[in-house]
PDB file of C-alpha atoms and ligand atoms in Angstrom:
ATOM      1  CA  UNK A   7     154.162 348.311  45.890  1.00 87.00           C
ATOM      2  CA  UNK A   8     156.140 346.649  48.326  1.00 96.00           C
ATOM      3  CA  UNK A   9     159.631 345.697  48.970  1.00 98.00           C
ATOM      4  CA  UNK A  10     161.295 343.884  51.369  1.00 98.00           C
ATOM      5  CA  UNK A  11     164.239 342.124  52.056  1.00 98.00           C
ATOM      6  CA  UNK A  12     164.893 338.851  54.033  1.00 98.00           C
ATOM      7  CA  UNK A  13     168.048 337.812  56.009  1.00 97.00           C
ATOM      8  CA  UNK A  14     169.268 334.852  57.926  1.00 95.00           C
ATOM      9  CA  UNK A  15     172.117 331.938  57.639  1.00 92.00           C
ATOM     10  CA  UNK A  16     172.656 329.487  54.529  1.00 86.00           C
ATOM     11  CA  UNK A  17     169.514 326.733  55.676  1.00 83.00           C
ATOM     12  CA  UNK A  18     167.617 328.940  57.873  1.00 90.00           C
ATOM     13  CA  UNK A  19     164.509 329.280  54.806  1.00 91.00           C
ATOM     14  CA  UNK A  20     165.254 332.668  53.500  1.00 93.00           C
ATOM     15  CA  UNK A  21     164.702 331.150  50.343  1.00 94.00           C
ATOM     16  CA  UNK A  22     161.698 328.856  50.572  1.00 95.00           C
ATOM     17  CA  UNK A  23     159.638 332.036  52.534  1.00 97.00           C
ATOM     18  CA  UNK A  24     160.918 334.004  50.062  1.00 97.00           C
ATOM     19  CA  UNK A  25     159.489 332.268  47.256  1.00 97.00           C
ATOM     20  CA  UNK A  26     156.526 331.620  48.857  1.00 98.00           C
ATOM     21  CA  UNK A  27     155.609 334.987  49.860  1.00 98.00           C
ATOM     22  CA  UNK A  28     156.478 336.376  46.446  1.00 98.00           C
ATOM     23  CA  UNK A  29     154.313 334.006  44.465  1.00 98.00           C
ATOM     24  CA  UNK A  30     151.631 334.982  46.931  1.00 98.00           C
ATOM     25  CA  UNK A  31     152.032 339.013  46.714  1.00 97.00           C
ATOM     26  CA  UNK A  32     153.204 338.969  43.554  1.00 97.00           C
ATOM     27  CA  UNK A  33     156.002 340.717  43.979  1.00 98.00           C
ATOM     28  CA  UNK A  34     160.107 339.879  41.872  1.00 97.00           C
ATOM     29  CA  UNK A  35     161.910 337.524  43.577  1.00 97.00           C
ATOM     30  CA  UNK A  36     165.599 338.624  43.491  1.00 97.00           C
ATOM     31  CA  UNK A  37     168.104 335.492  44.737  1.00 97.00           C
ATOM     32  CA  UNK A  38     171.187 336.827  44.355  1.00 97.00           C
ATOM     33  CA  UNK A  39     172.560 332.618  44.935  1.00 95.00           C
ATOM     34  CA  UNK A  40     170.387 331.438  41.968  1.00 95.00           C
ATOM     35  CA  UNK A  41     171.272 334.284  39.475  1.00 95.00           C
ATOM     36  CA  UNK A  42     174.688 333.549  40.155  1.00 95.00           C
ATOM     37  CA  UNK A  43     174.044 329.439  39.803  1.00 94.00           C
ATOM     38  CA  UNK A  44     172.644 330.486  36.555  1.00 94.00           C
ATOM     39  CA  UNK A  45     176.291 333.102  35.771  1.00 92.00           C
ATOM     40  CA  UNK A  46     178.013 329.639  36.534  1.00 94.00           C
ATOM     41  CA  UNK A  47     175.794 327.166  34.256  1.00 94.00           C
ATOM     42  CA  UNK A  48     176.141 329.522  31.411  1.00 91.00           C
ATOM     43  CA  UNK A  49     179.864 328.677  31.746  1.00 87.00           C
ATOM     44  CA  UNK A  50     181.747 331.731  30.496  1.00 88.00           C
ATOM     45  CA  UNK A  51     184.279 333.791  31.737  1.00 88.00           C
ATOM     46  CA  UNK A  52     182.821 335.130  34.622  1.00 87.00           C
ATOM     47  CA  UNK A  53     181.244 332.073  35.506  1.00 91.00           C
ATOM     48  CA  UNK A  54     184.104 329.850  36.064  1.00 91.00           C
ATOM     49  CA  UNK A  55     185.326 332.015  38.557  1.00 90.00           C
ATOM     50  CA  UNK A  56     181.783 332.101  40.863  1.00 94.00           C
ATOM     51  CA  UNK A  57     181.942 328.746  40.617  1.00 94.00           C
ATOM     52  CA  UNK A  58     185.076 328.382  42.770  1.00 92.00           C
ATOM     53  CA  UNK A  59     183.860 331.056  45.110  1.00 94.00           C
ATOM     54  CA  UNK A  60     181.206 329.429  45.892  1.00 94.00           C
ATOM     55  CA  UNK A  61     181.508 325.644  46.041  1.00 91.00           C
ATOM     56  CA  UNK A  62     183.929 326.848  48.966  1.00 91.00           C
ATOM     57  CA  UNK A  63     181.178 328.648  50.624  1.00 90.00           C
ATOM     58  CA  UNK A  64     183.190 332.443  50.406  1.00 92.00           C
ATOM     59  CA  UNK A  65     181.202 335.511  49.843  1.00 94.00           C
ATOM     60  CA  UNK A  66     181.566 336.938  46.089  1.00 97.00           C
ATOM     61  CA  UNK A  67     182.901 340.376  45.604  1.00 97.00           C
ATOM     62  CA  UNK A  68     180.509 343.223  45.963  1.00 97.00           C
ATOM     63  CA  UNK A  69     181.206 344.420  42.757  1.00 96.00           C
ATOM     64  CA  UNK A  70     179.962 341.601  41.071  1.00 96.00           C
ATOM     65  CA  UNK A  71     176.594 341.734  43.286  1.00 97.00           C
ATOM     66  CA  UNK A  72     176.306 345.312  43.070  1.00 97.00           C
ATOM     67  CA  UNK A  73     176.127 345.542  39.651  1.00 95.00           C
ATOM     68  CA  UNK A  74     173.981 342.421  39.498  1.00 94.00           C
ATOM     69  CA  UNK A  75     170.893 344.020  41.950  1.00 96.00           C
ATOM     70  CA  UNK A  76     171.220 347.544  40.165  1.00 95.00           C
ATOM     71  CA  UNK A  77     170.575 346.009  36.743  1.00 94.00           C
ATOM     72  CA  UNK A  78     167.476 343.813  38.743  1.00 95.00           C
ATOM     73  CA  UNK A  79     166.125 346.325  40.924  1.00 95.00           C
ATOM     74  CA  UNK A  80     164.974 348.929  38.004  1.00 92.00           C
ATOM     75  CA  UNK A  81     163.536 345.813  35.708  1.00 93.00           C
ATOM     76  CA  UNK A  82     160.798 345.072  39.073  1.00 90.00           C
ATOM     77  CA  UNK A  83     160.303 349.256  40.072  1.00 87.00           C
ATOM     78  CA  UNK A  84     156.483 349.210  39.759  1.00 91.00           C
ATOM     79  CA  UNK A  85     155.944 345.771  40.756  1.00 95.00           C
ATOM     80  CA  UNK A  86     157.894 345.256  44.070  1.00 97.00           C
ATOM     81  CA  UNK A  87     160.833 342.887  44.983  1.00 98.00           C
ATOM     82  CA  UNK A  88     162.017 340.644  47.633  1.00 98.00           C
ATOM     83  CA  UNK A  89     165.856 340.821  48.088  1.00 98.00           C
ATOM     84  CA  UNK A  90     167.109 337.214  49.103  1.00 97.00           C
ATOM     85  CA  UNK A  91     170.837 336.861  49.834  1.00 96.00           C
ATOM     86  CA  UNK A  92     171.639 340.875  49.325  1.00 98.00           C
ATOM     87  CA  UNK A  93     172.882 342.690  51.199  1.00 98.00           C
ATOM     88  CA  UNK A  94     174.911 340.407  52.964  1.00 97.00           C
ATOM     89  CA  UNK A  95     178.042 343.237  53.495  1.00 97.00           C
ATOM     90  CA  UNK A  96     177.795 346.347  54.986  1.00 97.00           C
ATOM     91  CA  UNK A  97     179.385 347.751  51.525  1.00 97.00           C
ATOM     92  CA  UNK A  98     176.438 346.444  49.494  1.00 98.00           C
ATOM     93  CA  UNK A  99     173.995 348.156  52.123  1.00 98.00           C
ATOM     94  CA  UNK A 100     175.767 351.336  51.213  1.00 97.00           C
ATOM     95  CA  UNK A 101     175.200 350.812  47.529  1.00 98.00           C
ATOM     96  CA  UNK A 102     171.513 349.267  47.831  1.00 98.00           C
ATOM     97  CA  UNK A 103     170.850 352.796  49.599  1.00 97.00           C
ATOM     98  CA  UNK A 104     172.094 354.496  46.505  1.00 97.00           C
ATOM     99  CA  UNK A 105     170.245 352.611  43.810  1.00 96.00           C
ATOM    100  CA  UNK A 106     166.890 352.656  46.080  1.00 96.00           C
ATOM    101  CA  UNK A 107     167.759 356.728  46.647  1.00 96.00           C
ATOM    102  CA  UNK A 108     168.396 356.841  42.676  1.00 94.00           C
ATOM    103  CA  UNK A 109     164.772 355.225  41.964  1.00 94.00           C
ATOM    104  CA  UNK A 110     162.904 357.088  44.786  1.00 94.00           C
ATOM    105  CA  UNK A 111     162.166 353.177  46.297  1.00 96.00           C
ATOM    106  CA  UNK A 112     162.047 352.485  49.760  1.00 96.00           C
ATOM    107  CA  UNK A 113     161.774 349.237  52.101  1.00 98.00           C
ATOM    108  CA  UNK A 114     158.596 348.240  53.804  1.00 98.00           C
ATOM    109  CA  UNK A 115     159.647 345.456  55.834  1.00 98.00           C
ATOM    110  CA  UNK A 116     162.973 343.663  56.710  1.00 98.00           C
ATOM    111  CA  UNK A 117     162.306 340.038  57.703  1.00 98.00           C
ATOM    112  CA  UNK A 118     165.194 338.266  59.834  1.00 97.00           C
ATOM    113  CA  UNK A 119     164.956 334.728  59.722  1.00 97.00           C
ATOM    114  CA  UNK A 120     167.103 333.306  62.680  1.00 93.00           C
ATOM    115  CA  UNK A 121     168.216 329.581  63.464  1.00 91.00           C
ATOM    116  CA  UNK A 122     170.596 327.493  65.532  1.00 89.00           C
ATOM    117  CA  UNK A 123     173.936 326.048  63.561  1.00 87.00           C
ATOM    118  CA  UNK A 124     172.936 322.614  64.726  1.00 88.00           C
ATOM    119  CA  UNK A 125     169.520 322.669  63.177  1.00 88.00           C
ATOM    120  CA  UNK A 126     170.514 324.244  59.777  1.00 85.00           C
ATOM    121  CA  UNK A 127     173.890 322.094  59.735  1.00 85.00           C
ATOM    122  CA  UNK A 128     170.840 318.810  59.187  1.00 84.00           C
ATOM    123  CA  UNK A 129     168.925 320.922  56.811  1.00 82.00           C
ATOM    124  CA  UNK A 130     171.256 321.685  54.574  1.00 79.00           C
ATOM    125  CA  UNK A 131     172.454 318.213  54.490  1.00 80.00           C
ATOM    126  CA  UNK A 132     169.178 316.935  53.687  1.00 84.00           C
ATOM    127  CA  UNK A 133     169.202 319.669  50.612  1.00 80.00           C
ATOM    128  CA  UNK A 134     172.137 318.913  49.375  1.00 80.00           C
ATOM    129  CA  UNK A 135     170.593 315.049  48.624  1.00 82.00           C
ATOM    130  CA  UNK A 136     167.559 316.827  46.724  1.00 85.00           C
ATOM    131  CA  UNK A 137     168.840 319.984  45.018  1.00 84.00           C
ATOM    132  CA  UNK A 138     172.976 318.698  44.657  1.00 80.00           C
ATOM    133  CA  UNK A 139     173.977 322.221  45.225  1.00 77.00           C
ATOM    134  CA  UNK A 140     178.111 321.981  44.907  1.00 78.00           C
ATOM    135  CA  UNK A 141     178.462 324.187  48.585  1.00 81.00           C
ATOM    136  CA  UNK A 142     176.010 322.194  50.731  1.00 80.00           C
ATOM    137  CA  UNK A 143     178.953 320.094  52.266  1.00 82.00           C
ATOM    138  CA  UNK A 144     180.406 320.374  55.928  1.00 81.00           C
ATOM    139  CA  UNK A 145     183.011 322.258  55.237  1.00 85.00           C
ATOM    140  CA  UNK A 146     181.407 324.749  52.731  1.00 86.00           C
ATOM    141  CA  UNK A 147     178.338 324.924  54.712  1.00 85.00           C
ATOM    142  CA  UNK A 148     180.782 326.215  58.116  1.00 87.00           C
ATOM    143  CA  UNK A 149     182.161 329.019  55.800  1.00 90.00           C
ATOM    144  CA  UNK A 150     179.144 329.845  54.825  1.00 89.00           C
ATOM    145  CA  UNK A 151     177.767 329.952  58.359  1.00 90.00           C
ATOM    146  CA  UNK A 152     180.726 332.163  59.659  1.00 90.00           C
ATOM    147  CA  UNK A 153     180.483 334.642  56.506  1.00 90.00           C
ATOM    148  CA  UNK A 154     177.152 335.215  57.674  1.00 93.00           C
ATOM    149  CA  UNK A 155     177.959 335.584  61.345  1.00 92.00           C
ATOM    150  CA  UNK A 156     181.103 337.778  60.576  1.00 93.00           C
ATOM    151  CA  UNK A 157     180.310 340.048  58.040  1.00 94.00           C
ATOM    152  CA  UNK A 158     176.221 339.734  57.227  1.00 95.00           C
ATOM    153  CA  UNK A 159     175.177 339.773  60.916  1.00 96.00           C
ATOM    154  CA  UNK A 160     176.634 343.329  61.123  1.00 97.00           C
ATOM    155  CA  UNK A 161     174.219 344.103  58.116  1.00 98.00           C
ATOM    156  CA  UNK A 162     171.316 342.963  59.805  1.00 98.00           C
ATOM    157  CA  UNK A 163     172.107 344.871  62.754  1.00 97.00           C
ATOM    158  CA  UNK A 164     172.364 348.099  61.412  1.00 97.00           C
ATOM    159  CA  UNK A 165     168.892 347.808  59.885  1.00 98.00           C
ATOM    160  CA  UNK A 166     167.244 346.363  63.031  1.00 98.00           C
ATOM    161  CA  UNK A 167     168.370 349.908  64.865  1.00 98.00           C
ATOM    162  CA  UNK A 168     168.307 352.370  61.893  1.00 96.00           C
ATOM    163  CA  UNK A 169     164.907 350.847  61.089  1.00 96.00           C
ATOM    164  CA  UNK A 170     163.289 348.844  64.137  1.00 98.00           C
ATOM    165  CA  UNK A 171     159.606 349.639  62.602  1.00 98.00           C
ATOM    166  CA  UNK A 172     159.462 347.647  59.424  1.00 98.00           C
ATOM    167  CA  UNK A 173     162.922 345.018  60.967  1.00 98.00           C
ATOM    168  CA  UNK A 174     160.999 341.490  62.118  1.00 98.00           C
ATOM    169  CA  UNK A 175     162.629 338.601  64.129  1.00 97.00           C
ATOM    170  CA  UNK A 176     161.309 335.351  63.057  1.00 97.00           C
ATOM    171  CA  UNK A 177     161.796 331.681  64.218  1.00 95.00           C
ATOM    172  CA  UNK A 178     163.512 330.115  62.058  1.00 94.00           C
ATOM    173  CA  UNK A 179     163.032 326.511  63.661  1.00 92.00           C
ATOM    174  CA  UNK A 180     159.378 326.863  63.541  1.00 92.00           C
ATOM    175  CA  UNK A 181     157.317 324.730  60.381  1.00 92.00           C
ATOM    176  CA  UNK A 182     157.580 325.991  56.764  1.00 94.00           C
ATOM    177  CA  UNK A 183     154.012 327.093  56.845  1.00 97.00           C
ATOM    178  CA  UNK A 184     153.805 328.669  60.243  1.00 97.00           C
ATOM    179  CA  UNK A 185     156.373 330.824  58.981  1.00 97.00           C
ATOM    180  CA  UNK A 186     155.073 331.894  55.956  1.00 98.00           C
ATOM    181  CA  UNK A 187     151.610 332.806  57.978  1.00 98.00           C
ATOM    182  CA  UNK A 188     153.396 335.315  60.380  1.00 97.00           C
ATOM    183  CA  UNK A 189     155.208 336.794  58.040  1.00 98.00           C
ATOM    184  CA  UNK A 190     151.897 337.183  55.988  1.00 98.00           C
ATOM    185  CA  UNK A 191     150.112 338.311  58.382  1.00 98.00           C
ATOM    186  CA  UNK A 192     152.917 341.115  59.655  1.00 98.00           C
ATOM    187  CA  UNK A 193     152.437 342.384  55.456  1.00 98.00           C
ATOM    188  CA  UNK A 194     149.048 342.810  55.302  1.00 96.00           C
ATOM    189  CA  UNK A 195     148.712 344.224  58.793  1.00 87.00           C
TER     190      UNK A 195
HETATM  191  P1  LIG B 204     172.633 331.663  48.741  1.00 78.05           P
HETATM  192  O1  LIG B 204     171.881 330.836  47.738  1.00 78.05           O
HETATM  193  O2  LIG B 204     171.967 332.985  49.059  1.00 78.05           O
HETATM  194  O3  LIG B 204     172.990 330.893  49.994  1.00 78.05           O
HETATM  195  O4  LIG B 204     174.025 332.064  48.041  1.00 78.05           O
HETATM  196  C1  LIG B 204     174.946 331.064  47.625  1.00 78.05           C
HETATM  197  C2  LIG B 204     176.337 331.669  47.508  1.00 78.05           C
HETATM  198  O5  LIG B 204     176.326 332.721  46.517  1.00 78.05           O
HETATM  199  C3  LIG B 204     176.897 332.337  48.772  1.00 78.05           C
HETATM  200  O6  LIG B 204     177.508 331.397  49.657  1.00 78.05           O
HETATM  201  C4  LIG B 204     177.924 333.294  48.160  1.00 78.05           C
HETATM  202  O7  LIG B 204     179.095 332.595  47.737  1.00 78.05           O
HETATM  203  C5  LIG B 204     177.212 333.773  46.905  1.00 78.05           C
HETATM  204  N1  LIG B 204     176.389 334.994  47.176  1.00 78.05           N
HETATM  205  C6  LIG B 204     175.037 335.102  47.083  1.00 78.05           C
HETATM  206  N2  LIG B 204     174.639 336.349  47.392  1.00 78.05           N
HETATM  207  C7  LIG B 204     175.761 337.043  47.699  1.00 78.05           C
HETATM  208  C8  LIG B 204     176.015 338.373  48.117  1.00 78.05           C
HETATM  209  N3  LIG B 204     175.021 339.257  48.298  1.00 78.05           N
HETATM  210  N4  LIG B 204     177.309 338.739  48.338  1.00 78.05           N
HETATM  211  C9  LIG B 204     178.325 337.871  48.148  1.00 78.05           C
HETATM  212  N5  LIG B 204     178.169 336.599  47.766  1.00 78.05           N
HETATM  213  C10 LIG B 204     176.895 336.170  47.538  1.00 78.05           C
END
């Protein structure tokens, strides 16, 4: 069973390699962005607010994601899960800890996907034209980018020293593909 999780900035692939990798190892794909896209399209009470929250490219509270990941995290125990977009404050780290404690999980790798501002400022551009995701505009997309820098870039670092041996640096500016082979090949190693 293996678990990992993957950080970098809104654009930098997170997603894509982490769909990619989890179709390929089988393994529960937890986006904390899409299950809350899917809170907002079920339109209820807790929905409307995300929905503001996010088109403007803010972080929502950690309550919210908390109690989102605990309820994920037990339903993919025996298979394995990639964390995508969590933790992204050092509060959430401190609750992730818990609920991994709590369910006697650990984390096998920690994959850092990192990219320029200039080259994921085009990328997400070009998404927002396929996908029509509300918070891929300039101004969302520069929130977004400075969440990450102020608050989830502390996250990162405290894994990449409290766990150098399973915390990976990758090039985010390299091809889809190439990515998805290192990373591949640093799992089965
Ligand atoms: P993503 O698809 O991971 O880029 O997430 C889209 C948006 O969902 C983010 O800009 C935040 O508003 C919100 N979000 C997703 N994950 C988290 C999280 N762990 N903590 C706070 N907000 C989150």
């Amino acid at each position: 069973m293996t678990n990992i999780i993957f950080f970098g900035p809104p654009g930098a692939g997170k997603g894509t390699q982490a769909k990619k990798i989890s179709d390929f190892f089988k393994l529960q794909h937890l986006s904390t962005g899409e299950i809350l896209r899917l809170k907002i399209s079920q339109k209820d009470e807790l929905g409307l607010k995300l929905k503001d929250i996010i088109a403007s490219g803010k972080l929502v509270s950690d309550d919210v994601l908390n109690e989102i990941v605990a309820e994920k995290i037990v339903t993919c125990k025996d298979t394995g899960f990639i964390l995508d977009g969590y933790p992204r404050t050092l509060n959430q780290s401190r609750f992730l800890e818990k609920i991994l404690k709590n369910n006697f999980l650990k984390l096998n790798f920690i994959f850092n996907i990192n990219i320029t501002f200039d080259t994921l400022k085009n990328r997400i551009i070009n998404r927002s034209k396929e996908e029509g995701r509300e918070d891929d505009n300039l101004d969302a997309i520069k929130t977004r980018y400075d969440a990450y820098i102020q608050t989830t870039t502390e996250v990162s670092n405290y894994y990449s020293s409290e766990n150098p041996e399973i915390f990976f640096d990758i090039d985010g500016s390299d091809q889809i593909e190439e990515i998805t082979n290192k990373i591949k090949k640093i799992i089965v190693k």
